[in-house]
mmCIF file of C-alpha atoms in Angstrom:
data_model
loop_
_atom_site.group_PDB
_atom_site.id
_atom_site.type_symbol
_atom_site.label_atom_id
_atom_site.label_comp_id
_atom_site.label_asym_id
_atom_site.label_seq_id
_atom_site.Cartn_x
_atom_site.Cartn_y
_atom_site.Cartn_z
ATOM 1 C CA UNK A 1 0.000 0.000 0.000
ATOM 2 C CA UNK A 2 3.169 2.076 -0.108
ATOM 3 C CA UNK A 3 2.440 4.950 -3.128
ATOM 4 C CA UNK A 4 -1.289 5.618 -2.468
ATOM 5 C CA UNK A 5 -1.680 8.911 -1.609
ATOM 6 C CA UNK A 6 -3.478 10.019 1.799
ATOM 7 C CA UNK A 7 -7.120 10.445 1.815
ATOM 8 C CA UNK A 8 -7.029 14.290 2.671
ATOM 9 C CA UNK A 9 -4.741 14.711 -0.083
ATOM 10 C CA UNK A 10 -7.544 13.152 -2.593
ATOM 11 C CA UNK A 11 -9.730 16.061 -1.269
ATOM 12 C CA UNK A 12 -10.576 18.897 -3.588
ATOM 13 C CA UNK A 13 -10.143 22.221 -2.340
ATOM 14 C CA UNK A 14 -13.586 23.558 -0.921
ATOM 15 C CA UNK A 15 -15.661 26.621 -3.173
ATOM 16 C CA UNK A 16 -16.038 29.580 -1.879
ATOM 17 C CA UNK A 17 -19.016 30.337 0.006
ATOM 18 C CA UNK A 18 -21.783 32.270 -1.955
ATOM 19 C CA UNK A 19 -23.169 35.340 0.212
ATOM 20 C CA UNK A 20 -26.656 34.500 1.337
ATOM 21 C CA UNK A 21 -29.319 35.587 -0.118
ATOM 22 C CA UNK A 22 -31.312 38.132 2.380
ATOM 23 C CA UNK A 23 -34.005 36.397 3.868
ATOM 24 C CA UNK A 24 -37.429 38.090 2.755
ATOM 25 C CA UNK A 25 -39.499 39.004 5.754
ATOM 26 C CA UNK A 26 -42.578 36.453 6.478
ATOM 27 C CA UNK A 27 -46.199 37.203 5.381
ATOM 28 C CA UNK A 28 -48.351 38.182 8.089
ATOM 29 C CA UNK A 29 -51.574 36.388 7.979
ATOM 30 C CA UNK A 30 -53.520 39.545 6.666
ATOM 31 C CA UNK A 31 -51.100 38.855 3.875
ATOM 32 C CA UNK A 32 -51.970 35.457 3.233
ATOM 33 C CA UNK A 33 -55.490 35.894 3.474
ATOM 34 C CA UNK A 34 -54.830 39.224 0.553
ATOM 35 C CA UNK A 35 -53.145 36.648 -1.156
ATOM 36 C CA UNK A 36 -55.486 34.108 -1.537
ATOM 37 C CA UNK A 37 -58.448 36.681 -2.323
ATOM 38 C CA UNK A 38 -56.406 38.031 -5.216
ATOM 39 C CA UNK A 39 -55.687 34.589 -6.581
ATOM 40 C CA UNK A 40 -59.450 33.778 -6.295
ATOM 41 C CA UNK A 41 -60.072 36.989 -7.828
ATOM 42 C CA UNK A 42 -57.891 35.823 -10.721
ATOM 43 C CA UNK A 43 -59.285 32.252 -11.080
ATOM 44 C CA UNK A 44 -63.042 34.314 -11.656
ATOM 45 C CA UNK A 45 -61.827 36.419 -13.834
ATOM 46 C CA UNK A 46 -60.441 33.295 -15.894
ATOM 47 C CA UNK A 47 -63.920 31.732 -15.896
ATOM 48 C CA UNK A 48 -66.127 34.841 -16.556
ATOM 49 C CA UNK A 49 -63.511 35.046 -19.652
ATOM 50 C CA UNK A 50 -64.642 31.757 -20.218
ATOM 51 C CA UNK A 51 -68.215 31.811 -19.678
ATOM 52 C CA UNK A 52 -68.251 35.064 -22.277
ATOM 53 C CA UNK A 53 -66.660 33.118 -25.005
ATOM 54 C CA UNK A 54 -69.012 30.092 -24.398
ATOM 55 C CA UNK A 55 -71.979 32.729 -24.412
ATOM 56 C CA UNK A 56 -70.743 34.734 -27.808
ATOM 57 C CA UNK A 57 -68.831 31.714 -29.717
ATOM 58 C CA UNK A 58 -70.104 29.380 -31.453
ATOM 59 C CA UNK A 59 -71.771 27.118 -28.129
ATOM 60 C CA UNK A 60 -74.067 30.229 -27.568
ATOM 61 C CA UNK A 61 -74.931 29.061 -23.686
ATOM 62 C CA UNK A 62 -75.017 31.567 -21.015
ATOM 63 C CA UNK A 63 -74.358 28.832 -18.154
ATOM 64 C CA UNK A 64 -70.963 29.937 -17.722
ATOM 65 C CA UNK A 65 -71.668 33.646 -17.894
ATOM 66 C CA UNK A 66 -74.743 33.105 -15.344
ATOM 67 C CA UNK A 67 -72.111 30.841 -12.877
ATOM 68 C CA UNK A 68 -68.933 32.594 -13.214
ATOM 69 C CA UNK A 69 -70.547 36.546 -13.481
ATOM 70 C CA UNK A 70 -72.104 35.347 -9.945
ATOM 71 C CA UNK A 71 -68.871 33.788 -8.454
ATOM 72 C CA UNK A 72 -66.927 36.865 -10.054
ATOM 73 C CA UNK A 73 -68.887 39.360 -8.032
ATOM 74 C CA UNK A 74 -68.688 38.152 -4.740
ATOM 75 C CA UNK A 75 -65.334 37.715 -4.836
ATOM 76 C CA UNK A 76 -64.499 40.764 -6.280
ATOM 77 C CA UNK A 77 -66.349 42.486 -2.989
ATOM 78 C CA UNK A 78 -64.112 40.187 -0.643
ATOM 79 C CA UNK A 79 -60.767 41.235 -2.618
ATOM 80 C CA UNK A 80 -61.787 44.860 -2.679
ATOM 81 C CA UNK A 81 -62.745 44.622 1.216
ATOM 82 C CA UNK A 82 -59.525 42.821 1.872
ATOM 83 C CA UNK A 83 -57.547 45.408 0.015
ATOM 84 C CA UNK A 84 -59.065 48.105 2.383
ATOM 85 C CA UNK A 85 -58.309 45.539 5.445
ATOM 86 C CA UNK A 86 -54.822 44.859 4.017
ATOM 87 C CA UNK A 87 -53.883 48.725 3.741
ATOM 88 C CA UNK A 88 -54.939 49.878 7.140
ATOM 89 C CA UNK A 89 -53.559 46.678 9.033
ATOM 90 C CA UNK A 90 -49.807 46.726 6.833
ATOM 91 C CA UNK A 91 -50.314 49.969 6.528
ATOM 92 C CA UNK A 92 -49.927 50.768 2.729
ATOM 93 C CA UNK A 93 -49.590 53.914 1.490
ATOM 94 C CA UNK A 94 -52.355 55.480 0.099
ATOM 95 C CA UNK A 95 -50.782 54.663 -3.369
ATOM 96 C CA UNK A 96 -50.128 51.131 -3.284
ATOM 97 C CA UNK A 97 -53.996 50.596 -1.916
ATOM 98 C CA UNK A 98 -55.221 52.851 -5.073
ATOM 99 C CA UNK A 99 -52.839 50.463 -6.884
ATOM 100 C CA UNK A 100 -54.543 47.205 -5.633
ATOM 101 C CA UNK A 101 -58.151 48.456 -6.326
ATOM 102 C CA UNK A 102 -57.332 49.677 -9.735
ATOM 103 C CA UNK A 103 -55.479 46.293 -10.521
ATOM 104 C CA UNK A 104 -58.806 44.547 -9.702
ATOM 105 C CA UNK A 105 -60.683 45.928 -12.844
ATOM 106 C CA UNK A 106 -58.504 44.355 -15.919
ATOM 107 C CA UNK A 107 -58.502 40.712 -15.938
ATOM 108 C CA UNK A 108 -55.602 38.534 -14.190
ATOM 109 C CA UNK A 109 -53.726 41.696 -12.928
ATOM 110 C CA UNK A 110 -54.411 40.908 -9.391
ATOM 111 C CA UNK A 111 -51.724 37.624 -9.687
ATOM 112 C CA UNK A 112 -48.311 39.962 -10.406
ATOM 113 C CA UNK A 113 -49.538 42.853 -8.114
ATOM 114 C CA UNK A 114 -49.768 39.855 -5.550
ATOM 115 C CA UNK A 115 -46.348 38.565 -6.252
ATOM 116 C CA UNK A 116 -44.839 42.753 -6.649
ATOM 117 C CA UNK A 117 -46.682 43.035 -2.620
ATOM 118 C CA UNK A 118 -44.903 39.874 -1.469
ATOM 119 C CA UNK A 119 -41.133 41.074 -3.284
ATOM 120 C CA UNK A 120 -41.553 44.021 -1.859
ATOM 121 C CA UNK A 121 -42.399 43.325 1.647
ATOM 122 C CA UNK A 122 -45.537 44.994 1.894
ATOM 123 C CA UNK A 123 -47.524 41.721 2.724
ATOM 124 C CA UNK A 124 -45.022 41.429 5.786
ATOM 125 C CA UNK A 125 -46.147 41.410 9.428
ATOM 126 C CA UNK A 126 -45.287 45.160 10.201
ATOM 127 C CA UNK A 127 -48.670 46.838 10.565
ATOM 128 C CA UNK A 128 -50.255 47.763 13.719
ATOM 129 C CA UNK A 129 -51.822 44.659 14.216
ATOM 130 C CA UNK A 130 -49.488 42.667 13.434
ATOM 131 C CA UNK A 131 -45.783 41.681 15.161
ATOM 132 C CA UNK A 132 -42.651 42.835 13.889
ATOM 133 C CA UNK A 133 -39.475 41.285 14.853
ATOM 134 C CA UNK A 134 -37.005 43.289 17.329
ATOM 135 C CA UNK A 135 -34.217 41.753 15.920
ATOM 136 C CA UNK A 136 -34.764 43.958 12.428
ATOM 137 C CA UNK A 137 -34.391 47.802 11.903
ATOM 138 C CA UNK A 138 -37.628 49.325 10.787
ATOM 139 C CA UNK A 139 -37.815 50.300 7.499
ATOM 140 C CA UNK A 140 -38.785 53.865 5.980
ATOM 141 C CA UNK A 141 -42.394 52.975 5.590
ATOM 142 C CA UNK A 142 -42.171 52.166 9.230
ATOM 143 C CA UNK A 143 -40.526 55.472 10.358
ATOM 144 C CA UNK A 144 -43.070 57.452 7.994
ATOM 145 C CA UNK A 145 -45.969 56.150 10.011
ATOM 146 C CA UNK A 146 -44.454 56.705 13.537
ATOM 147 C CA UNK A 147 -45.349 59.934 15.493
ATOM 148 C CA UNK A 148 -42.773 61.118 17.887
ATOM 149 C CA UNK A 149 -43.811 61.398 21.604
ATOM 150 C CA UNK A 150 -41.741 62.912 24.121
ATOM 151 C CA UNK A 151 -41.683 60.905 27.436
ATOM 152 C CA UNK A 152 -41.653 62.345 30.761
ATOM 153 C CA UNK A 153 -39.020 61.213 33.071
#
């Protein structure tokens, strides 16, 4: 066994380490439930789209229009109440709430504003309802919604 070399000189030299990615703050459960609504609002859209081409192609049944304009409208009240329960407990800025109403009007646009929300952070626990870590520095949006109070000694 005399000219084998040693096991840790078989050993390849080790790759650097890649920097870690930064970890993207956890949905609050306001956030899930916004997400969920906008999906569904998605999904209704998908079969109203549906139900009008059955209705005005060559089929020429309103079934689809008559379930789907029905599903369609209640769940476009719970995503537009959601969005106004979503803004005040994250609290949004007034612009990204005008943002997620008027992205409930053309069809499918509620998916990628979902997805832009969650990137962004704003469907993160760090409303007033909702807990915030102590281990993380509040953000801008945080510090533009904070009032300064002096405290007596």
């Amino acid at each position: 066994m005399t000219g084998t070399p040693a096991p840790a000189a078989l050993a390849r030299p080790a790759a650097p380490a890649r920097p870690a990615a930064p970890a993207r703050p956890a949905v609050a459960p306001v956030g899930r439930i916004f997400a969920i609504v906008a999906f569904a609002e998605a999904v209704s859209w998908a079969g109203l789209l549906l139900g009008m081409a059955l209705k005005y192609g060559p089929v020429g049944t309103e079934a689809g229009v008559w379930l789907f304009g029905r599903l369609h409208g209640g769940v476009f009240v719970a995503y537009v109440v959601m969005v106004v329960v979503a803004a005040v407990v994250l609290r949004w800025r007034w612009w990204a709430a005008l943002l997620a109403l008027a992205c409930s009007i053309p069809p499918l646009v509620t998916v990628p504003l979902e997805i832009w929300l969650r990137r962004t952070g704003r469907l993160a626990g760090r409303g007033m309802f909702t807990s915030a870590s102590p281990e993380e520095p509040l953000s801008q949006d945080d510090t533009d919604t904070l009032v300064d109070v002096d405290h007596a000694p």
